[in-house]
PDB file of C-alpha atoms and ligand atoms in Angstrom:
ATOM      1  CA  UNK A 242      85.148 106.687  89.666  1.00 92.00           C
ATOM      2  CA  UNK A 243      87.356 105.446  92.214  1.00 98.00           C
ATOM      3  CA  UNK A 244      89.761 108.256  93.691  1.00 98.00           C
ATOM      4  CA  UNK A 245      93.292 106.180  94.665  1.00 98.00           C
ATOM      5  CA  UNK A 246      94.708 107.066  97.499  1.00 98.00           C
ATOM      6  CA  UNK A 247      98.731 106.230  98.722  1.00 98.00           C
ATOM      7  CA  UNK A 248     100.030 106.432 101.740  1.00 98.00           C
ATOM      8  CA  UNK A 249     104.059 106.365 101.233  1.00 97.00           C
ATOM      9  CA  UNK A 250     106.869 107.265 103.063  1.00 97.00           C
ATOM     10  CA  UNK A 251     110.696 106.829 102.460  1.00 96.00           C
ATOM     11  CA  UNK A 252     111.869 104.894 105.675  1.00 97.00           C
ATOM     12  CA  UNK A 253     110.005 102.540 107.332  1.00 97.00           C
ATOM     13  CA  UNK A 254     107.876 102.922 110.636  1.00 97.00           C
ATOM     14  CA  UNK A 255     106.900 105.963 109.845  1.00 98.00           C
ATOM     15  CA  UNK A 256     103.352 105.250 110.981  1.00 98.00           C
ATOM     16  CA  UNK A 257     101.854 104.179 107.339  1.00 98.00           C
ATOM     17  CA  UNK A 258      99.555 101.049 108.210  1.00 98.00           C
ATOM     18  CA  UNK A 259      97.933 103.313 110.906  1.00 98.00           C
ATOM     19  CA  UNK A 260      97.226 105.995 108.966  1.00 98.00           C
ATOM     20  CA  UNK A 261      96.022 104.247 106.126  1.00 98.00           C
ATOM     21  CA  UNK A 262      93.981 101.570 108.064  1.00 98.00           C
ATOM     22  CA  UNK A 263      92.255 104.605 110.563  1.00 98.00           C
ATOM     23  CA  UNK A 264      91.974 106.713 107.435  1.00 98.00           C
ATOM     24  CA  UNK A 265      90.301 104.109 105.608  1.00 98.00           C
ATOM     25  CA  UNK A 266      88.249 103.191 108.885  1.00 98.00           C
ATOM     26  CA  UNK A 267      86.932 106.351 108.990  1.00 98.00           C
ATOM     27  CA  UNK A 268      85.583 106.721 105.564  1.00 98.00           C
ATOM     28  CA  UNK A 269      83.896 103.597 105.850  1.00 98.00           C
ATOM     29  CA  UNK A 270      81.843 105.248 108.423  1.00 98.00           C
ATOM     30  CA  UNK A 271      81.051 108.204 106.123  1.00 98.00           C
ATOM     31  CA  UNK A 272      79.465 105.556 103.798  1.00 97.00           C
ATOM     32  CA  UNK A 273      81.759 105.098 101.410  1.00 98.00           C
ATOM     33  CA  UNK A 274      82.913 101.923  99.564  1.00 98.00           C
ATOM     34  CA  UNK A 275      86.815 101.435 100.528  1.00 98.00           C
ATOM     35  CA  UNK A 276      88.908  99.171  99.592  1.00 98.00           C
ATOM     36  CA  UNK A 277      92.892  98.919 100.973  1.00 98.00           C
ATOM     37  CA  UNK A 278      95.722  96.993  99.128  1.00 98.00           C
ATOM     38  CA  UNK A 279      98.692  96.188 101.658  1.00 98.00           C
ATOM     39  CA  UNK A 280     101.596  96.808  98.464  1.00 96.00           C
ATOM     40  CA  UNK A 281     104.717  95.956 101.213  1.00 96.00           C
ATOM     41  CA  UNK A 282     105.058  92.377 100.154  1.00 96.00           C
ATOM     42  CA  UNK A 283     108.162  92.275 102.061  1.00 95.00           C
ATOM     43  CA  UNK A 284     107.089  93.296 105.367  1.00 95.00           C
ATOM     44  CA  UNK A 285     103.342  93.037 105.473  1.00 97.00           C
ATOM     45  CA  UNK A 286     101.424  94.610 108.534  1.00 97.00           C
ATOM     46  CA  UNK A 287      98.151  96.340 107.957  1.00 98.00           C
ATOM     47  CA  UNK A 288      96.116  93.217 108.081  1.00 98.00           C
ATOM     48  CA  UNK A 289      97.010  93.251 111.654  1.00 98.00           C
ATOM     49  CA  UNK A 290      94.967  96.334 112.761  1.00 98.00           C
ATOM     50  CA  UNK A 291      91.926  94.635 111.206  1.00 98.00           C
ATOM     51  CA  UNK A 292      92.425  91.551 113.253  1.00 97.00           C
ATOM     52  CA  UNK A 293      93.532  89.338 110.663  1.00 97.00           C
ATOM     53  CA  UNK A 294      96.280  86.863 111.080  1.00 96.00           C
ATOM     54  CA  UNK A 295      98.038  83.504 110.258  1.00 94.00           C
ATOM     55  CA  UNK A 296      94.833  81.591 110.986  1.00 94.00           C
ATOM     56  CA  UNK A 297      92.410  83.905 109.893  1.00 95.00           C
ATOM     57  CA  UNK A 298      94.220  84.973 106.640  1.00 96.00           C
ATOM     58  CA  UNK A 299      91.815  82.973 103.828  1.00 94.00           C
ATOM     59  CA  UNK A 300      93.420  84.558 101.065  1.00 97.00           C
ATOM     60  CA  UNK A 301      96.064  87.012  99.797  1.00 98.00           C
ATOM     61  CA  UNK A 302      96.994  89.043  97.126  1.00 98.00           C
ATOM     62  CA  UNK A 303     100.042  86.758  96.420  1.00 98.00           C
ATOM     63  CA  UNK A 304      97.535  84.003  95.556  1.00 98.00           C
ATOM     64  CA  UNK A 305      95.985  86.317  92.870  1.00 98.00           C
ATOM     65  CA  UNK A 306      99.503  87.220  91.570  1.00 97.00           C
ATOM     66  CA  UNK A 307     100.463  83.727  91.048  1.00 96.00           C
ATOM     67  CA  UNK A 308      97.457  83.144  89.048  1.00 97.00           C
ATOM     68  CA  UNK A 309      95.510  80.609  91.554  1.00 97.00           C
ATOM     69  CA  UNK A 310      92.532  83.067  92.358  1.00 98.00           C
ATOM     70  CA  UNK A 311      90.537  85.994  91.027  1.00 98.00           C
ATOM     71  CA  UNK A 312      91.304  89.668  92.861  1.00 98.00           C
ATOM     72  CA  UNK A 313      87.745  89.310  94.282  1.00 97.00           C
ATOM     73  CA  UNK A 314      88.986  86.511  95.974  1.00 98.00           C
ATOM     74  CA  UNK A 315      91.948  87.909  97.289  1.00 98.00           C
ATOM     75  CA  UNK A 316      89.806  90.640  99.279  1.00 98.00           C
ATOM     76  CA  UNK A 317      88.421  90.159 102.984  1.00 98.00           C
ATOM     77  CA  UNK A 318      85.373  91.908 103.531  1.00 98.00           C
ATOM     78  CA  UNK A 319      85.822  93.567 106.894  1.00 98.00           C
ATOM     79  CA  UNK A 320      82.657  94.583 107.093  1.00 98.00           C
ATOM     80  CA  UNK A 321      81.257  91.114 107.137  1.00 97.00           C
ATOM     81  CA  UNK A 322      83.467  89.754 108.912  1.00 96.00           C
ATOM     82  CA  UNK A 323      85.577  92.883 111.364  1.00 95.00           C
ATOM     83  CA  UNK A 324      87.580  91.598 114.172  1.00 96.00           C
ATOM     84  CA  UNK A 325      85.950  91.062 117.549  1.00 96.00           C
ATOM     85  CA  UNK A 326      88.136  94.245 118.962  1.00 97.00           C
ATOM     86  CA  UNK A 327      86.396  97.202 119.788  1.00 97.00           C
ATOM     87  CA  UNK A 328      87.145  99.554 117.402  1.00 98.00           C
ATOM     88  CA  UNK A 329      87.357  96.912 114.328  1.00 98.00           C
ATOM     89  CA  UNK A 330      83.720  95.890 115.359  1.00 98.00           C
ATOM     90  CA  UNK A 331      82.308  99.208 114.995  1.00 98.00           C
ATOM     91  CA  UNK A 332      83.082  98.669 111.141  1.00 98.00           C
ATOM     92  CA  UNK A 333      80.436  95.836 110.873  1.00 98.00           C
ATOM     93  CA  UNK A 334      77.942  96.296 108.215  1.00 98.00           C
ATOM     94  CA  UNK A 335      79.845  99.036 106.019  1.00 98.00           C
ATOM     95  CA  UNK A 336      81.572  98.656 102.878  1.00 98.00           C
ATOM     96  CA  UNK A 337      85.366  98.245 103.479  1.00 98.00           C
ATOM     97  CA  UNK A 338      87.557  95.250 101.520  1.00 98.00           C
ATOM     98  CA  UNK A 339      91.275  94.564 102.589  1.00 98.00           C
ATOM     99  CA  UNK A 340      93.251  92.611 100.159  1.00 98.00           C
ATOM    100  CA  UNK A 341      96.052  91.628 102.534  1.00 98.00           C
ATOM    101  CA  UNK A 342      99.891  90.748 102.005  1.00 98.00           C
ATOM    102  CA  UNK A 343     100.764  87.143 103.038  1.00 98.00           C
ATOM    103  CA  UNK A 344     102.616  86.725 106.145  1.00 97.00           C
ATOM    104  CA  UNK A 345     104.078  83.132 105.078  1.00 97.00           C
ATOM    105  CA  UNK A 346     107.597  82.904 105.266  1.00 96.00           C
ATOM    106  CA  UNK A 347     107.366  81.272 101.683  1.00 96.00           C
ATOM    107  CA  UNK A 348     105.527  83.818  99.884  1.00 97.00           C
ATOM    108  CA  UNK A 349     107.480  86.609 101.564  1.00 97.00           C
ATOM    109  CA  UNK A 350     110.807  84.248 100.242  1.00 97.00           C
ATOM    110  CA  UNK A 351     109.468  84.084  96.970  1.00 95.00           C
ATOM    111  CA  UNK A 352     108.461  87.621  96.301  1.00 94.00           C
ATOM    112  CA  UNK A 353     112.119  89.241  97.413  1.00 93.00           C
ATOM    113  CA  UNK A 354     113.836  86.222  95.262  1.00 95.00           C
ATOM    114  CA  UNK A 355     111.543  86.655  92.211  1.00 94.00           C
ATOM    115  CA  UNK A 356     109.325  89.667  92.745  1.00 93.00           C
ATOM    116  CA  UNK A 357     106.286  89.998  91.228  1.00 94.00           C
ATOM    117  CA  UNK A 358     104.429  91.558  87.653  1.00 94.00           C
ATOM    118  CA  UNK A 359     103.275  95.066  88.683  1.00 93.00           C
ATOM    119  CA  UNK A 360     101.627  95.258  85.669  1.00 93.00           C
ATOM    120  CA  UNK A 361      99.272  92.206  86.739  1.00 96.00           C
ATOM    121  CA  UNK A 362      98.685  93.946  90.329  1.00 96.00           C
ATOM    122  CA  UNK A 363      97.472  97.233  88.505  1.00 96.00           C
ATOM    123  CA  UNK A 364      94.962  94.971  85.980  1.00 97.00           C
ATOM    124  CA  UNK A 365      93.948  93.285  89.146  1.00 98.00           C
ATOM    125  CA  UNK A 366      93.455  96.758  91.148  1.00 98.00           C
ATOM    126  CA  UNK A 367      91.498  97.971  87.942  1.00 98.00           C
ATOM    127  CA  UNK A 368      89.228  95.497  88.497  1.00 98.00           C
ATOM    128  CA  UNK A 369      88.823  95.329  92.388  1.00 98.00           C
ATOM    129  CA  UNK A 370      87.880  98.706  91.704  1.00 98.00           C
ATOM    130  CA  UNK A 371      85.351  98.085  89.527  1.00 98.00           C
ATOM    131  CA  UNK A 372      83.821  94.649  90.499  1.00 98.00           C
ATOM    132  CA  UNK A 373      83.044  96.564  94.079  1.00 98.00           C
ATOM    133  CA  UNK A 374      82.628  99.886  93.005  1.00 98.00           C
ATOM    134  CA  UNK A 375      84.684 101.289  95.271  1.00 98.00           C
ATOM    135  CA  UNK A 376      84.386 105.371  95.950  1.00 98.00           C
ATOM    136  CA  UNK A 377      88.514 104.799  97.392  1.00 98.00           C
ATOM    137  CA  UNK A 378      91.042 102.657  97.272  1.00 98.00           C
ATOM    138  CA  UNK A 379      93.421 102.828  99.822  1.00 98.00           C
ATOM    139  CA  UNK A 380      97.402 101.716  99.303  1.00 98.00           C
ATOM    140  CA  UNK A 381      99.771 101.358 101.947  1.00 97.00           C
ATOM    141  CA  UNK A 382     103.279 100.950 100.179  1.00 96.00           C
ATOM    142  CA  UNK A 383     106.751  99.306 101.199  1.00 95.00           C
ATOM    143  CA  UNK A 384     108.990 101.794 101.981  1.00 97.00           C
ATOM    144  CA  UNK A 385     111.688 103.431  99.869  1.00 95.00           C
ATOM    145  CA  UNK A 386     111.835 103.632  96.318  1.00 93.00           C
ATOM    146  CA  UNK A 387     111.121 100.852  93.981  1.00 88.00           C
ATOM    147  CA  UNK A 388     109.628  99.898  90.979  1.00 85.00           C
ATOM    148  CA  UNK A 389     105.810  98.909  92.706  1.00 86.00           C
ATOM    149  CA  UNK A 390     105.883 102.718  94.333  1.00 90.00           C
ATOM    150  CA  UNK A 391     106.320 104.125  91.145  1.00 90.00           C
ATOM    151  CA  UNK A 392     103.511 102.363  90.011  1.00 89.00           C
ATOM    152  CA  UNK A 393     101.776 103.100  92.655  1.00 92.00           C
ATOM    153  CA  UNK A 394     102.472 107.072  92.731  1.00 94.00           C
ATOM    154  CA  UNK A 395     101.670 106.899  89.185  1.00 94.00           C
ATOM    155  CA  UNK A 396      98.278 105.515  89.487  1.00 95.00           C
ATOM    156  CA  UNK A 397      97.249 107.629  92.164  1.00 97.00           C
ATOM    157  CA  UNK A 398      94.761 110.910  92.526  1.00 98.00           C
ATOM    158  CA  UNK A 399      96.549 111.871  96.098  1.00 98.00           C
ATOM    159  CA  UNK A 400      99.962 110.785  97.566  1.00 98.00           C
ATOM    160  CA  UNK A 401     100.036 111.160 100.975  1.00 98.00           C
ATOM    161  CA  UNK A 402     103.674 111.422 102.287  1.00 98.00           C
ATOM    162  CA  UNK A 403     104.374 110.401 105.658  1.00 98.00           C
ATOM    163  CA  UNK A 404     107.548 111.640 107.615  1.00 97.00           C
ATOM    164  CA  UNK A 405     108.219 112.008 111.293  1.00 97.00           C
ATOM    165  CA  UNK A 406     110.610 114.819 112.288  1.00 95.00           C
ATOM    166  CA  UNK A 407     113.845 113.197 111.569  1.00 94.00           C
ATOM    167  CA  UNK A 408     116.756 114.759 109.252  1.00 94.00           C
ATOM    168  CA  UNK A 409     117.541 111.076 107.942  1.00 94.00           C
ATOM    169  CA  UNK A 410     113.161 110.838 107.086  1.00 93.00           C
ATOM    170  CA  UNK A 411     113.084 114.507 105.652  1.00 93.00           C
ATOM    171  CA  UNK A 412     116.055 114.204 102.850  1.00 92.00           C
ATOM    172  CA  UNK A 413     114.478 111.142 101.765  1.00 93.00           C
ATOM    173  CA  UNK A 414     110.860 112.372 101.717  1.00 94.00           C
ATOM    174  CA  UNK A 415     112.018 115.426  99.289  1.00 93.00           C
ATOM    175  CA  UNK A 416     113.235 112.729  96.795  1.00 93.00           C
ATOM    176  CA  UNK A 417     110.327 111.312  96.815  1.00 95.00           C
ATOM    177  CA  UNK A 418     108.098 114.218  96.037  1.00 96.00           C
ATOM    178  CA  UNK A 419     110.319 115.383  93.514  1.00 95.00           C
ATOM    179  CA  UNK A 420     109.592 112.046  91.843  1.00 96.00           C
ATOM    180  CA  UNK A 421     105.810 112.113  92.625  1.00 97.00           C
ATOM    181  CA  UNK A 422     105.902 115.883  91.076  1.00 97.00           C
ATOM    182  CA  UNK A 423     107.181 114.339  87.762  1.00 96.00           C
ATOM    183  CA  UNK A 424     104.583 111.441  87.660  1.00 96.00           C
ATOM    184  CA  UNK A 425     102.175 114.483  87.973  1.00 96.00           C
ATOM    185  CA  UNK A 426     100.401 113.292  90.673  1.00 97.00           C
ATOM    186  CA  UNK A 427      97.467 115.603  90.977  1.00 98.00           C
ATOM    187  CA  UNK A 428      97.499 116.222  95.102  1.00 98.00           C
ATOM    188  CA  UNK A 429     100.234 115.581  97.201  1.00 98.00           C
ATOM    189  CA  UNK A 430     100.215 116.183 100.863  1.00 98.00           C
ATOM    190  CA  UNK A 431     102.769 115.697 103.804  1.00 98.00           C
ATOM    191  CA  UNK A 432     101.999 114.575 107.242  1.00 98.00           C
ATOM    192  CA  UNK A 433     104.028 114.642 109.612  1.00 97.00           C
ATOM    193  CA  UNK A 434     103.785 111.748 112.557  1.00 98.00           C
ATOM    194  CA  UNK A 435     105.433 111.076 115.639  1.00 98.00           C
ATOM    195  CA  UNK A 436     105.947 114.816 116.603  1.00 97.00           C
ATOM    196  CA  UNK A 437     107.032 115.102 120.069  1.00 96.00           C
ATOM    197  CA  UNK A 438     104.537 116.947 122.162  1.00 96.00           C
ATOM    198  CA  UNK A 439     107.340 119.198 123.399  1.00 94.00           C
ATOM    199  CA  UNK A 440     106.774 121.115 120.039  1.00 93.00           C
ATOM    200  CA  UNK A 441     102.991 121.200 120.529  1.00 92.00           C
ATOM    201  CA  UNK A 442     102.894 125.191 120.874  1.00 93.00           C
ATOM    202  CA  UNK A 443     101.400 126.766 118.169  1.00 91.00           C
ATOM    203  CA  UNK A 444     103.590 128.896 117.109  1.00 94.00           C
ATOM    204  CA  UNK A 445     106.063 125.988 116.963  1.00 91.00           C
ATOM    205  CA  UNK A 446     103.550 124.314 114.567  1.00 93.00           C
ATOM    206  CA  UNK A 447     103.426 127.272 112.395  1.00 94.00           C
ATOM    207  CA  UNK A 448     107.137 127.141 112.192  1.00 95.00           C
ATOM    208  CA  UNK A 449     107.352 123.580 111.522  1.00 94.00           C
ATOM    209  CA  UNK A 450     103.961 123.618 108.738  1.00 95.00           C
ATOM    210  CA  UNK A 451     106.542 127.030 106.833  1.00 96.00           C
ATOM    211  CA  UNK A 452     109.812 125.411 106.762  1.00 94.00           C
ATOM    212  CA  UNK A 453     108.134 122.457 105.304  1.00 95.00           C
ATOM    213  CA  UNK A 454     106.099 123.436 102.859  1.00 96.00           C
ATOM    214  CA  UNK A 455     109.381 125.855 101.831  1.00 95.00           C
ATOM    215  CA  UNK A 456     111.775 123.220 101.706  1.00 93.00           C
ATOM    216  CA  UNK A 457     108.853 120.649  99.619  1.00 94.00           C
ATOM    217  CA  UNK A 458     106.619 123.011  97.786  1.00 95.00           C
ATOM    218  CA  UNK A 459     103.425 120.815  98.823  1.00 96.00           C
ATOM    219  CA  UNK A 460     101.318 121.610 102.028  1.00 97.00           C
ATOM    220  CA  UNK A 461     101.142 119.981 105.043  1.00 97.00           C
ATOM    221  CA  UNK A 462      98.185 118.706 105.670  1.00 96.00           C
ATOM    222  CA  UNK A 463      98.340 117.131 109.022  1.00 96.00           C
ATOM    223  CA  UNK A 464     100.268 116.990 111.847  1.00 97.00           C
ATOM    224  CA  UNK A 465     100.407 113.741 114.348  1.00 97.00           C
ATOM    225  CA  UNK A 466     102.040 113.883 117.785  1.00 97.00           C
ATOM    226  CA  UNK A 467     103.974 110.736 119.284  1.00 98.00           C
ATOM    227  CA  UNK A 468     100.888 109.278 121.209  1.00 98.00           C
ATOM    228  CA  UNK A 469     101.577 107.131 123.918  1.00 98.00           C
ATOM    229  CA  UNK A 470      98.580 105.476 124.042  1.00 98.00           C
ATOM    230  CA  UNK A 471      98.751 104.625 119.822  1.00 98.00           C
ATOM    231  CA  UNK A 472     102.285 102.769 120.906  1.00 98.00           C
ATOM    232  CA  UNK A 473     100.194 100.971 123.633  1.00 98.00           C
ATOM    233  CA  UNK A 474      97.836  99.468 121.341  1.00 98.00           C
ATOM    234  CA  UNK A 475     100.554  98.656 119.768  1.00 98.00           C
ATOM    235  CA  UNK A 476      98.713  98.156 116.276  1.00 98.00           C
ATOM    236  CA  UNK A 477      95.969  95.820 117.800  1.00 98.00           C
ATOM    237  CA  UNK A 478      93.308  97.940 116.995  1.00 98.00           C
ATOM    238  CA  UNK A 479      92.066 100.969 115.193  1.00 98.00           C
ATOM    239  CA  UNK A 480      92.325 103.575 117.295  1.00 98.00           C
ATOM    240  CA  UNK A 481      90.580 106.428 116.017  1.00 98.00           C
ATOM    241  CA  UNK A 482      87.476 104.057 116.183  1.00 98.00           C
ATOM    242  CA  UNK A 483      88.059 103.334 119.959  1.00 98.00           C
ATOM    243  CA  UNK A 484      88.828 106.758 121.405  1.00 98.00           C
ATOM    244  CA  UNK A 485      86.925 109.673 119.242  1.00 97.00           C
ATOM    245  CA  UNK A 486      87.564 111.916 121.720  1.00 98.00           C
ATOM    246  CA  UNK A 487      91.692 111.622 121.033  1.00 98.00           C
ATOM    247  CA  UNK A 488      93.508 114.210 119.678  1.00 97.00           C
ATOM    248  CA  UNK A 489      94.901 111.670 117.188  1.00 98.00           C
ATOM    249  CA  UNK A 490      91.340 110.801 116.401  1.00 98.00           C
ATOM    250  CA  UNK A 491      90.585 114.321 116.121  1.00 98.00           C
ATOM    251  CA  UNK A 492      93.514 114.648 113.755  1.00 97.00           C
ATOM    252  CA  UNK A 493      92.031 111.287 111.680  1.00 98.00           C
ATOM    253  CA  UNK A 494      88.951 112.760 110.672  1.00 98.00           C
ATOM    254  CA  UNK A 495      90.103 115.874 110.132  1.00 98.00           C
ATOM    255  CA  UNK A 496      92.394 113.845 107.008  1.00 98.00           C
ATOM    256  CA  UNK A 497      89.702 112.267 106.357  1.00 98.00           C
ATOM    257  CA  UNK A 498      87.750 115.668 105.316  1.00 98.00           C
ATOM    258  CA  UNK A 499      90.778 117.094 103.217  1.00 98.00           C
ATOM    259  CA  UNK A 500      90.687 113.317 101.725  1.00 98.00           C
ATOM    260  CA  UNK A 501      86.861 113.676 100.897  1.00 98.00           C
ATOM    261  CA  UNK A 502      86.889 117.225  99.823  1.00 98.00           C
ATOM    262  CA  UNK A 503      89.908 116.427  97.486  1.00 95.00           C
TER     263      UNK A 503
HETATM  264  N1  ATP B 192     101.569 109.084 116.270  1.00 97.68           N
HETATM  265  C1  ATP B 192     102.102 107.986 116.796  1.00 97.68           C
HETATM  266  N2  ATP B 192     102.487 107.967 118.084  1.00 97.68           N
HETATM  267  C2  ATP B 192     103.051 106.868 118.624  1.00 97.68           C
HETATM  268  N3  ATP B 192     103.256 105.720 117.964  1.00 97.68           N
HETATM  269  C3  ATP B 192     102.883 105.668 116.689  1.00 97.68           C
HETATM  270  C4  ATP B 192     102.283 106.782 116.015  1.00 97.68           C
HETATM  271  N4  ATP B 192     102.032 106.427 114.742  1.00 97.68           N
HETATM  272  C5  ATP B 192     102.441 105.146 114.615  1.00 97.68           C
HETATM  273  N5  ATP B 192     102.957 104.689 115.779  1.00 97.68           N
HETATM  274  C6  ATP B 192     103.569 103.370 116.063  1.00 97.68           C
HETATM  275  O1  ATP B 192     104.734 103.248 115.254  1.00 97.68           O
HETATM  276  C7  ATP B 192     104.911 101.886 114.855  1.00 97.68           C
HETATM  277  C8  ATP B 192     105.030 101.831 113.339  1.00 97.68           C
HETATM  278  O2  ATP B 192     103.760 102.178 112.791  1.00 97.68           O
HETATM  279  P1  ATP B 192     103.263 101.569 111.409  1.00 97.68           P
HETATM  280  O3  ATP B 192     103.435 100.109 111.393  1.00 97.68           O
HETATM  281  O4  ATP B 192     101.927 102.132 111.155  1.00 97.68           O
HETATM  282  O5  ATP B 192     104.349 102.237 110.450  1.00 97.68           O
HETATM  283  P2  ATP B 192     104.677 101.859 108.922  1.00 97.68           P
HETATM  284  O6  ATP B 192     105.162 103.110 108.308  1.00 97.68           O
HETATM  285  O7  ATP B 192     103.510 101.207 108.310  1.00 97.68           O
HETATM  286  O8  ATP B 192     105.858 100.822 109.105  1.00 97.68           O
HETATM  287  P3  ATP B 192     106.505  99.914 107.929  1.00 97.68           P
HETATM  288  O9  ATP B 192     107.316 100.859 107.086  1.00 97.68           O
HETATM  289  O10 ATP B 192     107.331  98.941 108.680  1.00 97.68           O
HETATM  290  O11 ATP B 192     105.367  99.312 107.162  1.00 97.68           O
HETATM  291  C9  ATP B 192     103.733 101.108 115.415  1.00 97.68           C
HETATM  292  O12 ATP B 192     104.138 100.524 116.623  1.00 97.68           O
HETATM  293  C10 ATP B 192     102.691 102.191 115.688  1.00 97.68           C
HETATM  294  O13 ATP B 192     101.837 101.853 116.744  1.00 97.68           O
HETATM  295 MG1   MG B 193     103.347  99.363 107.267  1.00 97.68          MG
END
């Protein structure tokens, strides 16, 4: 059985497609079979951190959606073929898929003019999932609340919420576990990213982990501080692959345990 894992947040940048692509990274490495679905048709990104790009891009889930290839198609198998970057390498050989957004300005055109059959993503999901037995699937969601993250919270064993500590990211990350608690998703955590190391006393922690998990009833299971060298890599890379040593890669694995242990 494939556990499905999303990775949502309310506003954008929040820090998703790292998360989800180092997460994902990382459980590769544990032997696992992972796949990731990029579900932010609108602004598509994770493919980047795997090294995939205009050029490189064979094919895309928008291809399956409009009917002109199977899902199997769709999906890129990193570990065949993982970027000649450091940390992507270090994925060769192991059992991770990516079925990537398209980045052309058409299909992004056509898919926030039209929109597309959610329905047909889940049967197609439902069968990635089965055609390479995946033990995860890994989605990393458009921001906000629409019709695909319901769908998406609604098929999912774990919702990761992601939500740096901003007033304007907090309101809207309550809605959105309210609505996750009604689709009776089974485990929902919060991370918080992008913490300013300014806070990075532990007793501050301890303060910030209570007044969240007051305010959201669901625990926090991580907490990420702004990294300077994360907004130096500037996505090009995983970094929790790179640097293992890094308190953000520290913090990585550690999800990747709760993740695991779920
Ligand atoms: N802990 C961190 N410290 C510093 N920079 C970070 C951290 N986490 C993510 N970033 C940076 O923030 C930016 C946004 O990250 P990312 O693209 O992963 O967010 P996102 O939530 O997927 O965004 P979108 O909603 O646009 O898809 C990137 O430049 C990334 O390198
Ligand atoms: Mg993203």
């Amino acid at each position: 059985m494939t556990k499905i894992v999303s990775i949502h947040s309310f506003r954008g940048g929040t820090g998703k497609s790292n998360i989800t692509a180092n997460l994902a990274a990382q459980i590769a490495m544990q032997h696992k079979k992972v796949g990731i679905v990029d579900t932010d048709f609108a602004s598509p990104g994770i493919h980047v951190l795997f090294g995939l790009n205009a050029e490189n891009m064979t094919h895309c889930t928008n291809e399956f959606l409009r009917g002109k290839i199977s899902i199997s198609e769709a999906a890129f198998n990193i570990g065949e073929h993982p970027s000649p970057q450091n940390g992507c390498k270090r994925l060769t050989g192991k059992d991770i898929w990516l079925l990537p957004a398209s980045i052309s300005r058409d299909d992004i055109q056509d898919i926030l003019q039209f929109g597309y059959d959610v329905n047909e993503l889940n049967r197609g999901l439902t069968e990635f999932r089965k055609e390479k037995a995946l033990d995860y699937l890994f989605i990393d969601t458009h921001p906000g609340i629409q019709e695909e993250t319901l769908l998406a919270l609604a098929i999912s064993d774990i919702l990761l919420l992601i939500a740096r500590p901003d007033q304007q990211d907090m309101q809207g990350t309550s809605v959105v576990a309210d609505i996750a608690k009604d689709l009776d998703v089974p485990d929902i955590f919060l991370v918080v990213n992008k913490l300013s190391p300014k806070f990075d006393q532990d007793d501050a922690r301890k303060d910030i982990i209570t007044d969240l998990e007051k305010q959201f009833e669901i625990p926090v299971c991580n907490i990420f501080l702004l990294t300077h060298e994360l907004v130096e890599l500037g996505s090009a890379d995983l970094f929790s692959l790179l640097d293992e040593e890094h308190r953000f890669s520290k913090e990585i694995k550690k999800l990747s345990q709760i993740i695991l242990n779920t």
